[in-house]
Amino acid sequence: LLDRLTPRQRDAILLAKNHGYYEWPRKINASQLAEYMNITKSTLVEHLRKAENALMHQILIGF
């Protein structure tokens, strides 16, 4: 699934997953993740949304 993502999308979503961004409550926020990647928060959120969208399309093919 991850091979369909750009390198930055893959980096962002794996960093988010590994640092607890998708846990409840979140262990890290988008601003902190953006700092790790040395990018703006808005760029990080764009990478995550595009990656999430691509993964959801792959998972839900045929539904």
Short mmCIF file of N, CA and C in Angstrom, two decimals:
data_model
loop_
_atom_site.label_atom_id
_atom_site.label_comp_id
_atom_site.label_asym_id
_atom_site.label_seq_id
_atom_site.Cartn_x
_atom_site.Cartn_y
_atom_site.Cartn_z
N LEU A 1 0.81 -1.20 0.00
CA LEU A 1 0.00 0.00 0.00
C LEU A 1 0.85 1.27 0.00
N LEU A 2 1.92 1.25 0.76
CA LEU A 2 2.72 2.47 0.91
C LEU A 2 3.48 2.84 -0.36
N ASP A 3 3.65 1.89 -1.28
CA ASP A 3 4.37 2.20 -2.51
C ASP A 3 3.60 3.16 -3.41
N ARG A 4 2.33 3.37 -3.14
CA ARG A 4 1.51 4.32 -3.91
C ARG A 4 1.68 5.76 -3.41
N LEU A 5 2.36 5.94 -2.31
CA LEU A 5 2.53 7.27 -1.73
C LEU A 5 3.83 7.90 -2.21
N THR A 6 3.87 9.23 -2.19
CA THR A 6 5.14 9.91 -2.46
C THR A 6 6.06 9.68 -1.25
N PRO A 7 7.35 9.86 -1.43
CA PRO A 7 8.25 9.68 -0.29
C PRO A 7 7.88 10.57 0.91
N ARG A 8 7.49 11.81 0.68
CA ARG A 8 7.14 12.71 1.79
C ARG A 8 5.84 12.27 2.45
N GLN A 9 4.88 11.80 1.66
CA GLN A 9 3.63 11.29 2.24
C GLN A 9 3.92 10.07 3.11
N ARG A 10 4.75 9.18 2.60
CA ARG A 10 5.12 7.97 3.35
C ARG A 10 5.85 8.34 4.64
N ASP A 11 6.80 9.25 4.55
CA ASP A 11 7.52 9.70 5.75
C ASP A 11 6.57 10.29 6.77
N ALA A 12 5.66 11.14 6.31
CA ALA A 12 4.73 11.81 7.22
C ALA A 12 3.81 10.82 7.92
N ILE A 13 3.23 9.90 7.17
CA ILE A 13 2.25 8.99 7.78
C ILE A 13 2.93 7.98 8.70
N LEU A 14 4.13 7.54 8.35
CA LEU A 14 4.85 6.62 9.23
C LEU A 14 5.32 7.32 10.50
N LEU A 15 5.79 8.55 10.37
CA LEU A 15 6.19 9.32 11.55
C LEU A 15 4.98 9.54 12.45
N ALA A 16 3.85 9.90 11.86
CA ALA A 16 2.63 10.13 12.63
C ALA A 16 2.21 8.86 13.36
N LYS A 17 2.23 7.74 12.68
CA LYS A 17 1.84 6.47 13.29
C LYS A 17 2.80 6.09 14.41
N ASN A 18 4.08 6.20 14.15
CA ASN A 18 5.09 5.78 15.13
C ASN A 18 5.16 6.68 16.36
N HIS A 19 4.70 7.92 16.24
CA HIS A 19 4.75 8.85 17.37
C HIS A 19 3.39 9.03 18.05
N GLY A 20 2.40 8.22 17.67
CA GLY A 20 1.13 8.23 18.39
C GLY A 20 0.12 9.26 17.93
N TYR A 21 0.28 9.80 16.74
CA TYR A 21 -0.65 10.79 16.23
C TYR A 21 -2.05 10.21 16.04
N TYR A 22 -2.13 8.93 15.70
CA TYR A 22 -3.42 8.29 15.45
C TYR A 22 -3.99 7.60 16.68
N GLU A 23 -3.36 7.73 17.81
CA GLU A 23 -3.89 7.17 19.06
C GLU A 23 -4.86 8.16 19.69
N TRP A 24 -5.67 7.68 20.61
CA TRP A 24 -6.59 8.56 21.33
C TRP A 24 -6.34 8.42 22.81
N PRO A 25 -5.97 9.43 23.53
CA PRO A 25 -5.67 10.75 22.99
C PRO A 25 -4.35 10.76 22.24
N ARG A 26 -4.19 11.72 21.38
CA ARG A 26 -2.96 11.81 20.60
C ARG A 26 -1.77 12.00 21.51
N LYS A 27 -0.67 11.35 21.15
CA LYS A 27 0.56 11.49 21.92
C LYS A 27 1.44 12.62 21.36
N ILE A 28 1.10 13.08 20.16
CA ILE A 28 1.84 14.16 19.50
C ILE A 28 0.85 14.92 18.63
N ASN A 29 1.09 16.20 18.44
CA ASN A 29 0.18 16.95 17.58
C ASN A 29 0.85 17.28 16.24
N ALA A 30 0.07 17.84 15.33
CA ALA A 30 0.57 18.12 13.98
C ALA A 30 1.72 19.12 13.99
N SER A 31 1.67 20.09 14.86
CA SER A 31 2.77 21.06 14.92
C SER A 31 4.09 20.40 15.32
N GLN A 32 4.02 19.48 16.28
CA GLN A 32 5.22 18.77 16.71
C GLN A 32 5.75 17.86 15.60
N LEU A 33 4.85 17.18 14.90
CA LEU A 33 5.28 16.34 13.78
C LEU A 33 5.93 17.18 12.69
N ALA A 34 5.34 18.32 12.41
CA ALA A 34 5.90 19.21 11.39
C ALA A 34 7.32 19.64 11.76
N GLU A 35 7.55 19.90 13.04
CA GLU A 35 8.90 20.26 13.49
C GLU A 35 9.89 19.13 13.23
N TYR A 36 9.48 17.88 13.51
CA TYR A 36 10.34 16.73 13.24
C TYR A 36 10.74 16.68 11.77
N MET A 37 9.79 17.02 10.89
CA MET A 37 10.04 16.94 9.45
C MET A 37 10.62 18.23 8.88
N ASN A 38 10.73 19.26 9.73
CA ASN A 38 11.24 20.56 9.30
C ASN A 38 10.39 21.16 8.17
N ILE A 39 9.07 21.06 8.32
CA ILE A 39 8.11 21.62 7.38
C ILE A 39 7.03 22.36 8.17
N THR A 40 6.19 23.11 7.48
CA THR A 40 5.10 23.81 8.17
C THR A 40 4.00 22.82 8.53
N LYS A 41 3.20 23.23 9.50
CA LYS A 41 2.07 22.40 9.91
C LYS A 41 1.11 22.17 8.74
N SER A 42 0.84 23.20 7.96
CA SER A 42 -0.10 23.05 6.84
C SER A 42 0.43 22.07 5.80
N THR A 43 1.73 22.07 5.57
CA THR A 43 2.32 21.11 4.63
C THR A 43 2.22 19.69 5.18
N LEU A 44 2.49 19.54 6.47
CA LEU A 44 2.36 18.22 7.09
C LEU A 44 0.93 17.70 6.95
N VAL A 45 -0.04 18.53 7.29
CA VAL A 45 -1.44 18.12 7.22
C VAL A 45 -1.81 17.75 5.78
N GLU A 46 -1.30 18.49 4.81
CA GLU A 46 -1.56 18.15 3.40
C GLU A 46 -0.98 16.78 3.07
N HIS A 47 0.25 16.51 3.48
CA HIS A 47 0.86 15.20 3.24
C HIS A 47 0.03 14.09 3.89
N LEU A 48 -0.39 14.30 5.13
CA LEU A 48 -1.18 13.28 5.83
C LEU A 48 -2.52 13.04 5.14
N ARG A 49 -3.21 14.08 4.78
CA ARG A 49 -4.53 13.92 4.14
C ARG A 49 -4.42 13.22 2.80
N LYS A 50 -3.43 13.58 2.02
CA LYS A 50 -3.25 12.91 0.73
C LYS A 50 -2.87 11.44 0.93
N ALA A 51 -2.02 11.17 1.90
CA ALA A 51 -1.63 9.78 2.18
C ALA A 51 -2.82 8.98 2.69
N GLU A 52 -3.59 9.55 3.61
CA GLU A 52 -4.77 8.87 4.15
C GLU A 52 -5.78 8.59 3.04
N ASN A 53 -5.98 9.56 2.17
CA ASN A 53 -6.92 9.39 1.06
C ASN A 53 -6.47 8.27 0.13
N ALA A 54 -5.19 8.25 -0.22
CA ALA A 54 -4.67 7.21 -1.10
C ALA A 54 -4.81 5.83 -0.47
N LEU A 55 -4.49 5.72 0.82
CA LEU A 55 -4.60 4.44 1.51
C LEU A 55 -6.05 3.98 1.61
N MET A 56 -6.95 4.89 1.91
CA MET A 56 -8.38 4.53 2.00
C MET A 56 -8.90 4.04 0.66
N HIS A 57 -8.50 4.69 -0.42
CA HIS A 57 -8.93 4.24 -1.74
C HIS A 57 -8.43 2.83 -2.03
N GLN A 58 -7.19 2.54 -1.65
CA GLN A 58 -6.64 1.21 -1.87
C GLN A 58 -7.35 0.16 -1.03
N ILE A 59 -7.62 0.48 0.21
CA ILE A 59 -8.27 -0.47 1.12
C ILE A 59 -9.71 -0.73 0.72
N LEU A 60 -10.39 0.30 0.25
CA LEU A 60 -11.83 0.19 -0.01
C LEU A 60 -12.18 -0.04 -1.48
N ILE A 61 -11.22 -0.44 -2.29
CA ILE A 61 -11.51 -0.77 -3.69
C ILE A 61 -12.58 -1.86 -3.71
N GLY A 62 -13.60 -1.63 -4.50
CA GLY A 62 -14.66 -2.62 -4.64
C GLY A 62 -15.82 -2.43 -3.70
N PHE A 63 -15.76 -1.46 -2.83
CA PHE A 63 -16.87 -1.21 -1.91
C PHE A 63 -17.65 -0.01 -2.39
#
